[in-house]
GROMACS .gro file of C-alpha atoms in nm:
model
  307
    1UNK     CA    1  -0.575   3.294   0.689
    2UNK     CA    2  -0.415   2.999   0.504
    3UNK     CA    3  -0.208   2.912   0.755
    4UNK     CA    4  -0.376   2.970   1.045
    5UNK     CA    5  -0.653   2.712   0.823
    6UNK     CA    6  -0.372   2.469   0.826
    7UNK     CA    7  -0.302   2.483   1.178
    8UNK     CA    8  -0.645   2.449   1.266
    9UNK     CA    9  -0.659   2.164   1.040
   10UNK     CA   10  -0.339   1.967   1.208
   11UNK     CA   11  -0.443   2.033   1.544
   12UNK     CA   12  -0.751   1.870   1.498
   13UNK     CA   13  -0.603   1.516   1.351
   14UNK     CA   14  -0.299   1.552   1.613
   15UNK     CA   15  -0.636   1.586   1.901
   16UNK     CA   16  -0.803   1.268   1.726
   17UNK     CA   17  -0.500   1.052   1.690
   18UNK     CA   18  -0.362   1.145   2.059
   19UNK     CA   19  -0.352   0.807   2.153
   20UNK     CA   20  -0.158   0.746   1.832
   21UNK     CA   21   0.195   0.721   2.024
   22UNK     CA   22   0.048   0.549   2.326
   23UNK     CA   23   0.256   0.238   2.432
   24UNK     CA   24   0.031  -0.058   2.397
   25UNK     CA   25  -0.121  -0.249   2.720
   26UNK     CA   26  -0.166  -0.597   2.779
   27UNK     CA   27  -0.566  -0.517   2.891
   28UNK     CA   28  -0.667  -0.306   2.594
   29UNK     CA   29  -0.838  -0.426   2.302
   30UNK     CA   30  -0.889  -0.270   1.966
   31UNK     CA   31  -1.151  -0.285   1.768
   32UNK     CA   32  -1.205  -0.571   1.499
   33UNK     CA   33  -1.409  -0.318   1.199
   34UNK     CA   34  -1.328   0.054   1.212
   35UNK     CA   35  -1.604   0.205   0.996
   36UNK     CA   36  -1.484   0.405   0.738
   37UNK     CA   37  -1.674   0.777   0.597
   38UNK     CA   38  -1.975   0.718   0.343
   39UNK     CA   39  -1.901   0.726   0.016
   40UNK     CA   40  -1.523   0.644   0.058
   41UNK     CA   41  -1.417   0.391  -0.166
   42UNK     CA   42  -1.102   0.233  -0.008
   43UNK     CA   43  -0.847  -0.002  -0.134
   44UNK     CA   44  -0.466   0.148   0.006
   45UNK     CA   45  -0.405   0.136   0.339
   46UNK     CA   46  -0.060   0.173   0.467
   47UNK     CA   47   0.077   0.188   0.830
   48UNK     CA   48   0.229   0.526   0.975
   49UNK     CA   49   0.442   0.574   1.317
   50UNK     CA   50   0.212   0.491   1.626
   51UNK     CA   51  -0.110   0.335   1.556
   52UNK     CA   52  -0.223   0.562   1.293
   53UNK     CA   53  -0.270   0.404   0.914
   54UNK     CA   54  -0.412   0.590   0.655
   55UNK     CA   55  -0.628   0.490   0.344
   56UNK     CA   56  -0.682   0.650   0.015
   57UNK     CA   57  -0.986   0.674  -0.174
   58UNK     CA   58  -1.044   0.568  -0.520
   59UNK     CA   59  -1.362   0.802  -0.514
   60UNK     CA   60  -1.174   1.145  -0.527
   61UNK     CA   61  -0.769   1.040  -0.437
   62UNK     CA   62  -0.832   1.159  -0.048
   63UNK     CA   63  -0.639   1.064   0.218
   64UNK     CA   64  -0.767   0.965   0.543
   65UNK     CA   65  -0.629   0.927   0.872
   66UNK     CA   66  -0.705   0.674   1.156
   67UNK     CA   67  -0.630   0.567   1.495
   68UNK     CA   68  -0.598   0.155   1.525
   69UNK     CA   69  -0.673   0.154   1.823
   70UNK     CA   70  -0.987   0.334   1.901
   71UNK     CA   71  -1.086   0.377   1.468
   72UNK     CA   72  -1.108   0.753   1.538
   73UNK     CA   73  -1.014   0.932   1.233
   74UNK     CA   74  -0.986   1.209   1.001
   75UNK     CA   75  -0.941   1.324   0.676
   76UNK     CA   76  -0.577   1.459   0.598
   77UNK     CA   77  -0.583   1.490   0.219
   78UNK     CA   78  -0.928   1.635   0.099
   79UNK     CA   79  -1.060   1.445  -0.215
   80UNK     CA   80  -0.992   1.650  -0.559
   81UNK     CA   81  -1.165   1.626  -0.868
   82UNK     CA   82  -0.954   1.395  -1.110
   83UNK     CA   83  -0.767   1.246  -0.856
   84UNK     CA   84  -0.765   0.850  -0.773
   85UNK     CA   85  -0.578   0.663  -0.483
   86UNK     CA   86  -0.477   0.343  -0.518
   87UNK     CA   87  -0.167   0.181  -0.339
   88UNK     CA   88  -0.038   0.350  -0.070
   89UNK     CA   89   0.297   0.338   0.077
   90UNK     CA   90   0.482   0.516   0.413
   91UNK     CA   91   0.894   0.610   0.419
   92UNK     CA   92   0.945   0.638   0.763
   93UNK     CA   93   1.245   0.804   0.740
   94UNK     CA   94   1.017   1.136   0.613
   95UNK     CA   95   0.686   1.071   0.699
   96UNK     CA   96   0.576   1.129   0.302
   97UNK     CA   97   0.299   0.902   0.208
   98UNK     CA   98   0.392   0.740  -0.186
   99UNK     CA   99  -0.014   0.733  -0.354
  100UNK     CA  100  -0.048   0.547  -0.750
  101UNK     CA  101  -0.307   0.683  -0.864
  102UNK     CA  102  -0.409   0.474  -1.095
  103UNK     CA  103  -0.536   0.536  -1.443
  104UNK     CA  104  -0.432   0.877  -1.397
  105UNK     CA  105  -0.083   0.814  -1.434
  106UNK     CA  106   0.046   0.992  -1.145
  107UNK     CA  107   0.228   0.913  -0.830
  108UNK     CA  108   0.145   1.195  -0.563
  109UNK     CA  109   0.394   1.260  -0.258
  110UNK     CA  110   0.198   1.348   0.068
  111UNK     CA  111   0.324   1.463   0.385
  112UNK     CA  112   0.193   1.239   0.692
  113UNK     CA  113   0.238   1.587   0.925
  114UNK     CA  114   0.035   1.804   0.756
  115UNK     CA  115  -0.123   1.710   0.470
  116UNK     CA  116   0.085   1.913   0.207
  117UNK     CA  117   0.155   1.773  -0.138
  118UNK     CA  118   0.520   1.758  -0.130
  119UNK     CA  119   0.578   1.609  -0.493
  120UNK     CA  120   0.375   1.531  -0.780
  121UNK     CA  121   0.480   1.302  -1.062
  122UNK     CA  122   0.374   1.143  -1.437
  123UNK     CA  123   0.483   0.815  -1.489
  124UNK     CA  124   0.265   0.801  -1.823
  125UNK     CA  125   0.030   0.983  -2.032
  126UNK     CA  126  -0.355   0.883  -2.111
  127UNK     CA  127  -0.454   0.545  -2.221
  128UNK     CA  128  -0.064   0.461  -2.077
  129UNK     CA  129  -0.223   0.174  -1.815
  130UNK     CA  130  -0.335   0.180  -1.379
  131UNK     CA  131  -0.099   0.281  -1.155
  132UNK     CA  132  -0.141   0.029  -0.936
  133UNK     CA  133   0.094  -0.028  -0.618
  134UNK     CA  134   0.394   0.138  -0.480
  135UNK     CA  135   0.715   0.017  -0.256
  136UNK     CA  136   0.969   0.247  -0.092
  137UNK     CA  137   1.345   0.161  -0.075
  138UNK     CA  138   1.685   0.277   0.076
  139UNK     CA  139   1.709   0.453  -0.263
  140UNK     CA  140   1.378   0.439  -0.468
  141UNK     CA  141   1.063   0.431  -0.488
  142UNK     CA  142   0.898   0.149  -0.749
  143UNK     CA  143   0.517   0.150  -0.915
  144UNK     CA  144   0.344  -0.098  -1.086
  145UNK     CA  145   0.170  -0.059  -1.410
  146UNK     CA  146  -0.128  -0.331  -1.429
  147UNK     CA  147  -0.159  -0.292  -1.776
  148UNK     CA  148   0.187  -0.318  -1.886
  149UNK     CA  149   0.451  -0.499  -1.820
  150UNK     CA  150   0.688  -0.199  -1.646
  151UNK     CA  151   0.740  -0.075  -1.338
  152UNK     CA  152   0.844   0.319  -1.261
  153UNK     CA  153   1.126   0.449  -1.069
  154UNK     CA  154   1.136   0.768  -0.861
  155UNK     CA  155   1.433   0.809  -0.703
  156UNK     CA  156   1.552   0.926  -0.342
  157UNK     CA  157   1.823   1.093  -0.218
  158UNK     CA  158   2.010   0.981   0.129
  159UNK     CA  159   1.755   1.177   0.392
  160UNK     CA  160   1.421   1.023   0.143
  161UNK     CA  161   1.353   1.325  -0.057
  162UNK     CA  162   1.218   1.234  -0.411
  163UNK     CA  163   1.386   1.310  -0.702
  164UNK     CA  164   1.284   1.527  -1.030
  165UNK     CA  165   1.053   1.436  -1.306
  166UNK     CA  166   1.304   1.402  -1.541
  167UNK     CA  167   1.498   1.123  -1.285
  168UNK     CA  168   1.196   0.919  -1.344
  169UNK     CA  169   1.291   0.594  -1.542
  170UNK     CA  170   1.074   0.311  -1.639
  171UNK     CA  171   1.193  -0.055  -1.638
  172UNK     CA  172   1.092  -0.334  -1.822
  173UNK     CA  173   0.981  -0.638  -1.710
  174UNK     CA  174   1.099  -0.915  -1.868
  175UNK     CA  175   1.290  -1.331  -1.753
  176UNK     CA  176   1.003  -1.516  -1.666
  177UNK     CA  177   0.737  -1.238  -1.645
  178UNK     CA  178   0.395  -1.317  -1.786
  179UNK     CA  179   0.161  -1.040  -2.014
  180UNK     CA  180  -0.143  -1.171  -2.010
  181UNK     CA  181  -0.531  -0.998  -2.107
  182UNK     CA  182  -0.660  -0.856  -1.794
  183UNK     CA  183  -0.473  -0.712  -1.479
  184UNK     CA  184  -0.108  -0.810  -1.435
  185UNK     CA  185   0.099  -0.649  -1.221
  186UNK     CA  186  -0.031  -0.550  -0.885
  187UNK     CA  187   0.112  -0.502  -0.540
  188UNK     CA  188   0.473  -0.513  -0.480
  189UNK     CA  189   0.694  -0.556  -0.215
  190UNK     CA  190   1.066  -0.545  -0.146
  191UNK     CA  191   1.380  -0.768   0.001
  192UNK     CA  192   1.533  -0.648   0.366
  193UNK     CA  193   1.797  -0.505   0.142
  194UNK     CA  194   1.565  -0.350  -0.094
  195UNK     CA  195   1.800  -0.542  -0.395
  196UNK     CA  196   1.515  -0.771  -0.504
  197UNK     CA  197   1.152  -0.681  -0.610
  198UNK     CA  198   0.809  -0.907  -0.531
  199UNK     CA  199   0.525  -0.849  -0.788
  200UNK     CA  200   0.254  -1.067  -0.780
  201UNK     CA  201   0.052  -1.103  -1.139
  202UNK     CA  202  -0.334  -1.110  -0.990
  203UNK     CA  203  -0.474  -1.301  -1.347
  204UNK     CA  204  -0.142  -1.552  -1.353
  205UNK     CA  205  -0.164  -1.591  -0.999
  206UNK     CA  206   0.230  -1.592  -0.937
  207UNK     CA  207   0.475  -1.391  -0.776
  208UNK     CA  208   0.832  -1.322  -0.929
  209UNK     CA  209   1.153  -1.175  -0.773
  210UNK     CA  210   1.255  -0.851  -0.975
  211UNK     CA  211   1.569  -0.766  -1.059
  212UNK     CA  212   1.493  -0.357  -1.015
  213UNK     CA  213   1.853  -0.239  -1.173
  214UNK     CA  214   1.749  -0.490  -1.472
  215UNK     CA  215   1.378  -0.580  -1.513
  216UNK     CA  216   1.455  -0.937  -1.500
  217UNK     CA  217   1.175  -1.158  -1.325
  218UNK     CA  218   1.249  -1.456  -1.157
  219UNK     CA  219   0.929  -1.697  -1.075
  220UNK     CA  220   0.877  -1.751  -0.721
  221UNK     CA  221   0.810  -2.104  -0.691
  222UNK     CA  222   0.498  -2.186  -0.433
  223UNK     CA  223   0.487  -2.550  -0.442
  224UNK     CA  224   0.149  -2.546  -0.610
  225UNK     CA  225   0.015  -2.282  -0.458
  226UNK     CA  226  -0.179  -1.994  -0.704
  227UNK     CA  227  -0.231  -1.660  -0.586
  228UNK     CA  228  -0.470  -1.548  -0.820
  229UNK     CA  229  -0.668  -1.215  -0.733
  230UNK     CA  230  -0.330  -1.131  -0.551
  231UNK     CA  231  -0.381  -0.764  -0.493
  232UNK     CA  232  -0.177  -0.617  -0.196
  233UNK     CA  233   0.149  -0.739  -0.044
  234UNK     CA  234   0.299  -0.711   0.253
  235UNK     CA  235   0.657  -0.879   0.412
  236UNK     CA  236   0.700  -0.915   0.717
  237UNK     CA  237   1.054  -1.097   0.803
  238UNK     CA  238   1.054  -1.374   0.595
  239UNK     CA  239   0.660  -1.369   0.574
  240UNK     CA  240   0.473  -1.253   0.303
  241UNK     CA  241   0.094  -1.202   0.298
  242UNK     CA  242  -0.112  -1.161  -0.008
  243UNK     CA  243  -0.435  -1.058  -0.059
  244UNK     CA  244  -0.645  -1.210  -0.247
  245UNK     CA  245  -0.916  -1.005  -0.340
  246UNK     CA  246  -1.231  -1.171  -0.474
  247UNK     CA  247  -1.150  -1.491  -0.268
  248UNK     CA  248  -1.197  -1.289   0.037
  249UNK     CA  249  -0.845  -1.407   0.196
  250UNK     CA  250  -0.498  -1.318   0.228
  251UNK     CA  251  -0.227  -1.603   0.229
  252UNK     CA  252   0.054  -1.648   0.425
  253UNK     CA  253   0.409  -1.732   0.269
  254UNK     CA  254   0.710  -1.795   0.415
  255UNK     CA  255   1.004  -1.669   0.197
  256UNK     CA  256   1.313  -1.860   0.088
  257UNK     CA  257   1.612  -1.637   0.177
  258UNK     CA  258   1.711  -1.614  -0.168
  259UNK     CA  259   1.315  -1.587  -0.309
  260UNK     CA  260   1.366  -1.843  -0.537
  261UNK     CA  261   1.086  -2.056  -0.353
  262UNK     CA  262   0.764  -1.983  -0.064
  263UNK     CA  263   0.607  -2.202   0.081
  264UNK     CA  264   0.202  -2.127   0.209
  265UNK     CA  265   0.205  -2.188   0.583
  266UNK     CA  266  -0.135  -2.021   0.639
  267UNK     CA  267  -0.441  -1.906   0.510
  268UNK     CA  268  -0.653  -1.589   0.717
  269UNK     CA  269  -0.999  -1.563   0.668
  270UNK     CA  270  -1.288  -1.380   0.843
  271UNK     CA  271  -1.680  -1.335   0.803
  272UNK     CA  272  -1.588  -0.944   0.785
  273UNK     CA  273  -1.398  -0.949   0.441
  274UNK     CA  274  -1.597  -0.772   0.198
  275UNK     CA  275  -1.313  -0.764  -0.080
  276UNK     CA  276  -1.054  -0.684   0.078
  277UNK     CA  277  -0.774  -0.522  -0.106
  278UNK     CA  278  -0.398  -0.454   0.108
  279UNK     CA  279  -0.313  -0.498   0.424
  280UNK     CA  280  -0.128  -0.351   0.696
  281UNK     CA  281   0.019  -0.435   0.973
  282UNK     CA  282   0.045  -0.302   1.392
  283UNK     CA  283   0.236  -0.531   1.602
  284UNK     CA  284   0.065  -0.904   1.540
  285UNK     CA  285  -0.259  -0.786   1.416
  286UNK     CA  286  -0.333  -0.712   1.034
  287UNK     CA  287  -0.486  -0.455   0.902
  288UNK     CA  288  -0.723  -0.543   0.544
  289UNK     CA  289  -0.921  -0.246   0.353
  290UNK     CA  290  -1.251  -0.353   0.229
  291UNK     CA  291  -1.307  -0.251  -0.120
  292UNK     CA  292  -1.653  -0.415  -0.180
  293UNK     CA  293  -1.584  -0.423  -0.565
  294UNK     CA  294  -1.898  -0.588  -0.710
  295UNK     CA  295  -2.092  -0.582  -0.394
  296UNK     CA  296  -2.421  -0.412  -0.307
  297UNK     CA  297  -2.354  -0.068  -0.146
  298UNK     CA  298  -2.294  -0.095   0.269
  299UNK     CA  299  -1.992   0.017   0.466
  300UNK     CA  300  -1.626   0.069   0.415
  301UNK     CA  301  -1.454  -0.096   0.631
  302UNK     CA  302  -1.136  -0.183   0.788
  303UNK     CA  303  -1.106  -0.520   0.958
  304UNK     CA  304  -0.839  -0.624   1.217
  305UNK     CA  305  -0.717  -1.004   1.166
  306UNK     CA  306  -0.443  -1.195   1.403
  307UNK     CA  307  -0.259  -1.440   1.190
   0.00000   0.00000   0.00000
């Protein structure tokens, strides 16, 4: 009965996301707010293969499914008792979706297929901080810890299957890394090479180059440029977008090839941000996750931006 449940269950999200693998058209259009179920509480989103991006809930750690391009969805990962989802990342190479979940301490492995929890991890015990953000590499996967100054690594073997509990190692941030009162590290993103880590510090407002084998930060210098409220990040190339939360706006900086510098080329608004949280991205079009923190109840949304 189980797995005929399951079958069921997969056949109906491969039926709503059918257009999913669809090459695009010059003459279609996509929609500019996909509403999101009642009740949700966003603030991941991360891009899949095709035109499918999925969001996690803070609510109840479920995982929901969605089709860019006509904001069809469905729910992969039902919602659990206990269970937050904050950052969300995709490995490609497996399909698994990486969830920090937040002041729970753990990091829960998803697969994209089916829905089945493939791994389950602890990167700290109560009271240890928020599992904020997560980034996949060649060899790793990294979280943030917003209320200390580490980040946790899971590692991977060659084909992208996680590693053991007991491979889990935390690193310590340290160089020019800031502690301050309030929430430090938050999104995170990764060099080409995956070598070099990008954290941005939301109350600082910087962003620093990691050192993942060592912990050591290196200050990203922005010209004069703050990125305070920096939640999510995303590169793209030598482009790196950050969104700022409360300021309803995600910058646009264009990387120095060693990430000793960025410059901020542009900044993306739109009358549709309602706290917007990370972003994601489907060909030239972003993707941002409304969070509404500290707004009057009203829709979840997503909202589709061209930089």
């Amino acid at each position: 009965m189980r797995r005929r449940l399951w079958t069921l269950t997969g056949a109906l999200l491969a039926a709503v996301l059918l257009l999913t693998a669809s090459p695009a058209r010059a003459d279609e259009t996509f929609p500019s707010v996909i509403t999101l179920p009642n009740g949700f509480a966003p603030e991941g989103i991360v891009a899949g293969r095709g035109r499918t991006a999925y969001v996690g809930s803070l609510a109840n750690g479920a995982i929901y499914a969605v089709n860019v391009r006509t904001g069809s969805g469905a729910e992969l990962v039902p919602g659990q008792t206990g269970r937050v989802a904050v950052g969300l990342e995709f490995d490609r190479r497996t399909g698994y979706i990486y969830v920090a979940g937040g002041p729970t301490g753990a990091a829960i492995v998803y697969d994209s297929k089916t829905g089945d929890e493939v791994a389950a991890f602890s990167l700290f015990g109560p009271g240890g901080g928020f599992v904020n953000d997560a980034v996949v590499t060649k060899e790793a996967v990294y979280f943030t810890n917003s209320a200390r100054p580490v980040l946790y690594r899971v590692p991977l073997t060659r084909r992208g299957q996680p590693g053991a509990q007991a491979e889990v190692t935390t690193i310590t941030l340290s160089g020019d890394w800031q502690q301050v009162a309030g929430f430090n590290a938050n999104g995170i993103e990764a060099s080409n090479k995956g070598d070099t880590l990008i954290v941005v510090n939301s109350t600082v407002g910087k962003l620093y180059a990691v050192d993942p084998a060592t912990g050591i930060a290196d200050e990203i210098e922005l010209g004069g440029a703050s990125v305070t409220n920096g939640d999510g990040l995303l590169r793209e190339g030598n482009t790196l977008y950050v969104v700022r939360n409360q300021r309803n706006e995600i910058a646009a900086f264009k990387l120095a090839k060693d990430l000793g510098s960025a410059e901020l080329v542009q900044t993306i608004t739109s009358p549709d941000f309602a706290v917007p949280t990370t972003v994601a991205s489907f060909g030239k079009a972003l993707y941002a996750v409304n969070a509404r923190f500290g707004l009057p109840p009203g829709p979840f949304t997503i909202v589709r931006v061209e930089p």
